[in-house]
């Protein structure tokens, strides 16, 4: 900012025009073309009112020189909580989509899991909580017939609906846990 003020006072309009840069600014994957009087990446971010936390990432580095057409990439750090079958796992990430987080997560069997949020979902600045239900083997006994099924249902109602089973007022549902 001091260099900019000095240049404006000493060099006039020609210098000011030389300091004005058209830059592509990507913030968490959303790209916009911005203009700013800037010498460095830090100047561009300051002109846009962008402040960074200690775990946020910017590329190129804050002290890097800016030229017309430069791309500045800002990735905010955010928490993503995966509730995997009731067990929460919180991941701090600068990823922009849930799919990117899942690709990096050490959670098994996610290909067949049911997610409460689409993997293509953009991660909001404040983070995200996702319910993950992995496949489970369930023994279902209907009218005396036993059938083993694989399901990602989280409730008995969901399991019955998944199996196209409806209950009448006289039907009995008795869940048991295998030992």
XYZ file of N, CA and C in Angstrom:
537
model
N 0.831 -1.191 0.000
C 0.000 0.000 0.000
C 0.866 1.241 0.000
N 1.975 1.238 0.758
C 2.874 2.385 0.800
C 3.538 2.570 -0.552
N 3.962 1.482 -1.164
C 4.594 1.565 -2.485
C 3.609 2.097 -3.507
N 2.364 1.682 -3.395
C 1.335 2.150 -4.309
C 1.126 3.643 -4.155
N 1.025 4.136 -2.941
C 0.822 5.567 -2.698
C 1.999 6.373 -3.227
N 3.216 5.888 -2.979
C 4.406 6.599 -3.458
C 4.440 6.635 -4.979
N 4.092 5.531 -5.600
C 4.092 5.478 -7.063
C 3.061 6.425 -7.644
N 1.911 6.502 -7.026
C 0.858 7.391 -7.510
C 1.284 8.852 -7.395
N 1.934 9.193 -6.298
C 2.357 10.573 -6.089
C 3.512 10.962 -6.998
N 4.441 10.062 -7.218
C 5.626 10.413 -7.994
C 5.478 10.158 -9.485
N 4.763 9.155 -9.865
C 4.724 8.788 -11.273
C 3.444 9.133 -11.986
N 2.435 9.470 -11.259
C 1.205 9.883 -11.897
C 0.409 8.749 -12.493
N -0.389 9.115 -13.481
C -1.357 8.204 -14.076
C -0.707 7.016 -14.761
N 0.396 7.221 -15.444
C 1.047 6.123 -16.170
C 1.487 5.023 -15.209
N 2.046 5.436 -14.067
C 2.471 4.445 -13.082
C 1.264 3.730 -12.483
N 0.224 4.501 -12.181
C -0.986 3.914 -11.609
C -1.583 2.900 -12.556
N -1.625 3.235 -13.838
C -2.156 2.310 -14.830
C -1.316 1.044 -14.880
N -0.020 1.172 -14.720
C 0.874 0.013 -14.721
C 0.693 -0.872 -13.507
N 0.215 -0.291 -12.407
C 0.002 -1.067 -11.191
C -1.347 -1.771 -11.167
N -2.257 -1.351 -12.030
C -3.587 -1.960 -12.062
C -3.494 -3.308 -12.771
N -3.992 -4.342 -12.106
C -3.901 -5.703 -12.653
C -5.285 -6.332 -12.731
N -5.548 -7.036 -13.828
C -6.723 -7.893 -13.952
C -6.267 -9.296 -13.578
N -6.904 -9.862 -12.564
C -6.468 -11.129 -11.983
C -7.665 -12.070 -11.872
N -7.420 -13.363 -12.035
C -8.448 -14.374 -11.744
C -8.266 -14.791 -10.296
N -9.344 -14.664 -9.529
C -9.317 -15.007 -8.114
C -10.248 -16.196 -7.894
N -9.683 -17.300 -7.421
C -10.458 -18.496 -7.112
C -10.536 -18.625 -5.596
N -11.756 -18.558 -5.069
C -11.964 -18.718 -3.637
C -12.803 -19.974 -3.444
N -12.168 -20.995 -2.877
C -12.816 -22.298 -2.688
C -13.448 -22.804 -3.985
N -12.734 -22.628 -5.095
C -13.173 -23.164 -6.380
C -14.072 -22.251 -7.190
N -14.516 -21.141 -6.616
C -15.359 -20.185 -7.356
C -14.455 -19.104 -7.931
N -14.404 -19.053 -9.257
C -13.481 -18.135 -9.928
C -14.212 -16.882 -10.372
N -13.575 -15.740 -10.111
C -14.077 -14.477 -10.630
C -12.894 -13.651 -11.118
N -13.164 -12.832 -12.101
C -12.138 -11.936 -12.632
C -12.248 -10.637 -11.850
N -11.147 -10.204 -11.247
C -11.145 -8.994 -10.435
C -10.033 -8.065 -10.902
N -10.222 -6.802 -10.647
C -9.196 -5.820 -10.931
C -8.757 -5.170 -9.639
N -7.470 -4.870 -9.527
C -6.959 -4.254 -8.305
C -5.645 -3.549 -8.597
N -5.386 -2.495 -7.830
C -4.063 -1.902 -7.826
C -3.240 -2.781 -6.908
N -2.320 -3.551 -7.491
C -1.622 -4.551 -6.690
C -0.235 -4.831 -7.236
N 0.671 -5.067 -6.311
C 2.008 -5.534 -6.653
C 2.172 -7.010 -6.308
N 1.458 -7.450 -5.235
C 1.619 -8.815 -4.736
C 0.259 -9.482 -4.543
N 0.305 -10.791 -4.294
C -0.904 -11.551 -3.980
C -1.581 -10.951 -2.750
N -0.795 -10.578 -1.735
C -1.353 -9.979 -0.514
C -2.146 -8.713 -0.843
N -1.658 -7.903 -1.801
C -2.371 -6.687 -2.196
C -3.729 -7.020 -2.817
N -3.769 -8.060 -3.651
C -5.029 -8.470 -4.291
C -6.035 -8.895 -3.224
N -5.588 -9.718 -2.279
C -6.487 -10.199 -1.228
C -6.966 -9.043 -0.353
N -6.076 -8.130 -0.026
C -6.457 -6.977 0.791
C -7.493 -6.125 0.057
N -7.315 -5.929 -1.242
C -8.254 -5.129 -2.033
C -9.641 -5.765 -2.056
N -9.712 -7.084 -1.956
C -10.994 -7.800 -1.973
C -11.532 -8.056 -0.559
N -10.801 -7.633 0.463
C -11.254 -7.828 1.840
C -11.137 -9.260 2.317
N -10.230 -10.007 1.726
C -10.055 -11.419 2.086
C -8.960 -11.537 3.137
N -9.337 -12.111 4.281
C -8.351 -12.393 5.322
C -8.219 -13.899 5.454
N -7.027 -14.326 5.789
C -6.739 -15.758 5.873
C -6.494 -16.182 7.307
N -6.970 -17.367 7.645
C -6.657 -17.991 8.927
C -5.364 -18.771 8.795
N -4.854 -19.242 9.914
C -3.547 -19.914 9.877
C -3.560 -21.229 9.099
N -4.710 -21.882 8.960
C -4.777 -23.146 8.223
C -5.297 -22.973 6.797
N -5.645 -21.740 6.413
C -6.083 -21.485 5.045
C -4.864 -21.535 4.125
N -5.108 -21.786 2.846
C -4.018 -21.933 1.884
C -4.222 -20.941 0.747
N -3.143 -20.283 0.333
C -3.189 -19.389 -0.825
C -2.020 -19.726 -1.731
N -2.292 -19.677 -3.028
C -1.250 -19.958 -4.020
C -1.424 -18.983 -5.171
N -0.376 -18.346 -5.629
C 0.990 -18.364 -5.109
C 1.077 -17.707 -3.734
N 2.274 -17.709 -3.164
C 2.493 -17.172 -1.818
C 2.111 -15.698 -1.753
N 1.785 -15.238 -0.554
C 1.323 -13.868 -0.344
C 2.294 -12.814 -0.873
N 3.588 -13.077 -0.793
C 4.574 -12.081 -1.231
C 4.940 -12.211 -2.711
N 4.255 -13.085 -3.444
C 4.527 -13.265 -4.875
C 4.038 -12.060 -5.670
N 4.811 -11.693 -6.689
C 4.461 -10.585 -7.570
C 3.294 -10.987 -8.471
N 2.407 -10.039 -8.715
C 1.221 -10.263 -9.540
C 1.415 -9.624 -10.904
N 0.931 -10.292 -11.940
C 0.927 -9.745 -13.302
C -0.489 -9.855 -13.846
N -0.780 -9.105 -14.893
C -2.092 -9.245 -15.535
C -2.311 -10.703 -15.895
N -3.510 -11.198 -15.625
C -3.856 -12.573 -15.967
C -3.449 -13.605 -14.940
N -2.812 -13.187 -13.845
C -2.403 -14.133 -12.804
C -3.627 -14.813 -12.192
N -3.436 -16.033 -11.712
C -4.473 -16.757 -10.991
C -4.055 -16.833 -9.531
N -4.934 -16.377 -8.648
C -4.711 -16.477 -7.210
C -5.758 -17.456 -6.675
N -5.287 -18.501 -6.007
C -6.167 -19.555 -5.506
C -6.187 -19.516 -3.981
N -7.371 -19.289 -3.405
C -7.555 -19.261 -1.961
C -8.421 -20.457 -1.575
N -7.941 -21.229 -0.621
C -8.704 -22.371 -0.106
C -8.823 -22.210 1.406
N -10.068 -21.979 1.858
C -10.302 -21.847 3.293
C -10.308 -23.223 3.946
N -9.748 -23.304 5.141
C -9.808 -24.518 5.935
C -11.195 -24.610 6.575
N -11.783 -25.788 6.553
C -13.121 -25.970 7.122
C -13.253 -27.381 7.685
N -14.115 -27.550 8.704
C -14.314 -28.882 9.267
C -15.398 -29.643 8.499
N -15.130 -30.905 8.227
C -16.136 -31.799 7.655
C -16.256 -32.975 8.619
N -17.476 -33.180 9.115
C -17.715 -34.288 10.034
C -18.467 -35.378 9.286
N -17.867 -36.568 9.249
C -18.505 -37.743 8.668
C -19.018 -38.588 9.823
N -20.331 -38.710 9.934
C -20.919 -39.596 10.939
C -21.085 -40.956 10.278
N -20.071 -41.802 10.443
C -20.041 -43.107 9.794
C -20.694 -44.128 10.713
N -21.899 -44.540 10.335
C -22.667 -45.497 11.140
C -22.721 -45.065 12.608
N -22.887 -43.761 12.829
C -23.026 -43.228 14.182
C -21.737 -42.808 14.849
N -20.606 -43.081 14.231
C -19.324 -42.685 14.797
C -18.797 -41.462 14.048
N -18.677 -40.320 14.739
C -18.221 -39.115 14.045
C -16.709 -39.094 13.824
N -16.327 -38.674 12.624
C -14.927 -38.458 12.265
C -14.861 -37.040 11.709
N -14.099 -36.158 12.350
C -13.990 -34.779 11.871
C -12.650 -34.598 11.173
N -12.722 -34.029 9.985
C -11.550 -33.813 9.147
C -11.441 -32.320 8.870
N -10.264 -31.747 9.102
C -10.003 -30.363 8.707
C -9.489 -30.429 7.272
N -10.064 -29.616 6.384
C -9.715 -29.731 4.975
C -9.788 -28.389 4.260
N -9.032 -28.281 3.196
C -9.150 -27.147 2.290
C -9.770 -27.591 0.967
N -10.298 -28.806 0.943
C -10.965 -29.325 -0.255
C -12.183 -28.455 -0.571
N -12.611 -28.493 -1.826
C -13.757 -27.677 -2.222
C -15.046 -28.486 -2.360
N -14.938 -29.808 -2.492
C -16.141 -30.642 -2.615
C -16.066 -31.806 -1.632
N -17.226 -32.354 -1.313
C -17.283 -33.522 -0.442
C -16.536 -34.689 -1.083
N -16.642 -34.851 -2.396
C -15.947 -35.937 -3.092
C -14.446 -35.903 -2.874
N -13.876 -34.685 -2.857
C -12.437 -34.559 -2.607
C -12.087 -35.017 -1.194
N -12.946 -34.705 -0.234
C -12.721 -35.129 1.152
C -12.807 -36.645 1.244
N -13.830 -37.221 0.613
C -14.015 -38.675 0.673
C -12.858 -39.418 0.026
N -12.306 -38.850 -1.042
C -11.176 -39.502 -1.710
C -9.954 -39.554 -0.793
N -9.840 -38.550 0.082
C -8.697 -38.489 1.001
C -8.955 -39.184 2.334
N -10.227 -39.445 2.652
C -10.583 -39.990 3.972
C -10.196 -41.461 4.086
N -9.835 -41.848 5.288
C -9.472 -43.243 5.555
C -10.694 -44.007 6.051
N -11.798 -43.900 5.315
C -13.025 -44.609 5.661
C -13.245 -45.652 4.575
N -13.440 -46.910 4.967
C -13.572 -47.981 3.991
C -14.998 -48.124 3.500
N -15.152 -48.724 2.355
C -16.447 -49.105 1.788
C -17.352 -47.921 1.460
N -16.777 -46.788 1.101
C -17.591 -45.621 0.786
C -18.246 -45.716 -0.583
N -17.716 -46.551 -1.473
C -18.322 -46.680 -2.793
C -19.759 -47.186 -2.696
N -20.012 -48.083 -1.775
C -21.348 -48.652 -1.627
C -22.149 -47.980 -0.507
N -21.550 -46.991 0.159
C -22.227 -46.340 1.278
C -23.298 -45.371 0.786
N -24.242 -45.101 1.667
C -25.264 -44.089 1.389
C -24.856 -42.830 2.141
N -24.849 -41.703 1.418
C -24.443 -40.424 1.989
C -25.638 -39.486 2.049
N -25.695 -38.664 3.081
C -26.793 -37.707 3.208
C -26.586 -36.485 2.311
N -25.395 -36.344 1.742
C -25.055 -35.224 0.873
C -24.333 -35.774 -0.350
N -24.618 -35.224 -1.508
C -23.976 -35.676 -2.743
C -22.471 -35.405 -2.700
N -21.656 -36.350 -3.203
C -20.210 -36.118 -3.255
C -19.821 -34.888 -4.091
N -20.672 -34.491 -5.014
C -20.345 -33.314 -5.834
C -20.673 -32.001 -5.128
N -21.238 -32.077 -3.922
C -21.622 -30.866 -3.188
C -20.404 -30.016 -2.853
N -20.546 -28.712 -3.075
C -19.510 -27.758 -2.674
C -19.517 -27.648 -1.155
N -18.340 -27.577 -0.564
C -18.261 -27.439 0.887
C -18.469 -25.982 1.269
N -19.425 -25.716 2.155
C -19.618 -24.339 2.601
C -18.467 -23.884 3.490
N -18.282 -22.581 3.584
C -17.179 -21.989 4.353
C -17.174 -22.458 5.805
N -18.349 -22.661 6.402
C -18.449 -23.065 7.802
C -18.293 -24.573 8.004
N -18.162 -25.333 6.923
C -17.985 -26.778 7.039
C -19.278 -27.530 6.776
N -19.261 -28.822 7.038
C -20.380 -29.678 6.674
C -20.402 -30.909 7.564
N -21.602 -31.399 7.849
C -21.765 -32.674 8.545
C -22.511 -33.617 7.604
N -21.969 -34.819 7.436
C -22.523 -35.799 6.498
C -22.776 -37.108 7.234
N -23.971 -37.650 7.046
C -24.284 -38.969 7.593
C -23.896 -40.008 6.550
N -23.087 -40.973 6.972
C -22.612 -42.032 6.086
C -23.097 -43.364 6.643
N -23.820 -44.105 5.817
C -24.292 -45.425 6.228
C -23.636 -46.457 5.319
N -22.789 -47.285 5.910
C -22.093 -48.303 5.132
C -22.964 -49.551 5.028
N -22.726 -50.399 4.039
C -23.530 -51.618 3.880
C -23.397 -52.558 5.084
N -24.523 -53.143 5.458
C -24.553 -54.096 6.563
C -25.321 -55.337 6.135
N -24.911 -56.481 6.655
C -25.631 -57.741 6.423
C -26.721 -57.852 7.481
N -27.951 -58.062 7.040
C -29.096 -58.172 7.944
C -29.862 -59.442 7.609
N -30.248 -60.163 8.651
C -31.093 -61.341 8.467
C -32.531 -60.889 8.688
N -33.338 -61.012 7.664
C -34.724 -60.562 7.685
C -35.617 -61.795 7.647
N -36.494 -61.902 8.618
C -37.413 -63.039 8.676
C -38.824 -62.494 8.421
N -39.409 -62.927 7.295
C -40.742 -62.466 6.897
C -41.616 -63.703 6.701
N -42.700 -63.775 7.471
C -43.654 -64.888 7.387
C -42.948 -66.231 7.475
N -41.970 -66.320 8.369
C -41.271 -67.578 8.593
C -40.097 -67.829 7.672
N -39.957 -67.050 6.592
C -38.831 -67.219 5.659
C -37.706 -66.273 6.054
N -36.490 -66.829 6.148
C -35.321 -66.020 6.470
C -34.582 -65.658 5.185
N -34.241 -64.380 5.073
C -33.490 -63.886 3.916
C -32.385 -62.974 4.426
N -31.156 -63.218 3.936
C -30.064 -62.330 4.303
C -29.955 -61.251 3.231
N -29.953 -59.988 3.668
C -29.877 -58.871 2.726
C -28.737 -57.943 3.139
N -28.215 -57.237 2.159
C -27.232 -56.190 2.413
C -27.953 -54.864 2.265
N -27.783 -53.997 3.254
C -28.521 -52.737 3.249
C -27.681 -51.589 3.802
N -28.021 -50.396 3.378
C -27.459 -49.177 3.976
C -28.531 -48.443 4.767
N -29.672 -49.082 4.954
C -30.767 -48.467 5.719
C -30.299 -48.172 7.141
N -30.789 -47.061 7.676
C -30.393 -46.690 9.032
C -31.488 -46.982 10.053
N -32.690 -47.284 9.579
C -33.794 -47.617 10.484
C -34.512 -48.857 9.966
N -35.307 -49.465 10.828
C -36.106 -50.624 10.411
C -37.118 -50.201 9.358
N -37.717 -49.024 9.543
C -38.674 -48.518 8.536
C -38.019 -48.387 7.173
N -36.783 -47.851 7.153
C -36.055 -47.715 5.885
C -35.767 -49.088 5.273
N -35.392 -50.050 6.105
C -35.115 -51.405 5.625
C -36.370 -52.033 5.015
N -37.495 -51.904 5.697
C -38.741 -52.478 5.185
C -39.139 -51.813 3.868
N -39.003 -50.507 3.783
C -39.330 -49.793 2.542
C -38.395 -50.217 1.419
N -37.121 -50.371 1.731
C -36.131 -50.812 0.740
C -36.477 -52.190 0.188
N -37.041 -53.037 1.041
C -37.403 -54.409 0.648
C -38.841 -54.504 0.133
N -39.483 -53.348 -0.053
C -40.873 -53.275 -0.529
C -41.831 -54.038 0.378
N -41.607 -53.928 1.669
C -42.470 -54.561 2.651
C -43.282 -53.488 3.368
N -44.575 -53.707 3.469
C -45.417 -52.781 4.223
C -46.065 -53.549 5.361
N -46.369 -52.843 6.417
C -46.926 -53.479 7.605
C -48.413 -53.177 7.723
N -49.146 -54.158 8.237
C -50.552 -53.923 8.582
C -50.601 -53.719 10.093
N -51.756 -53.395 10.598
C -51.906 -53.149 12.023
C -51.651 -54.368 12.890
N -51.727 -55.565 12.324
C -51.540 -56.784 13.118
C -50.147 -57.393 12.969
N -49.314 -56.801 12.108
C -47.955 -57.326 11.916
C -47.092 -57.015 13.133
N -46.146 -57.891 13.389
C -45.243 -57.744 14.519
C -43.820 -57.557 13.981
N -43.165 -56.519 14.480
C -41.762 -56.276 14.139
C -40.966 -56.436 15.434
N -39.996 -57.338 15.366
C -39.206 -57.630 16.551
C -37.729 -57.642 16.153
N -37.053 -56.519 16.329
C -35.622 -56.490 15.987
C -34.805 -57.225 17.052
N -33.822 -57.970 16.607
C -32.907 -58.633 17.523
C -31.493 -58.374 17.031
N -30.579 -58.387 17.934
C -29.169 -58.194 17.589
C -28.485 -59.522 17.672
N -27.788 -59.884 16.597
C -27.056 -61.163 16.595
C -25.902 -61.077 17.572
N -25.626 -62.176 18.218
C -24.526 -62.179 19.194
C -23.288 -62.776 18.588
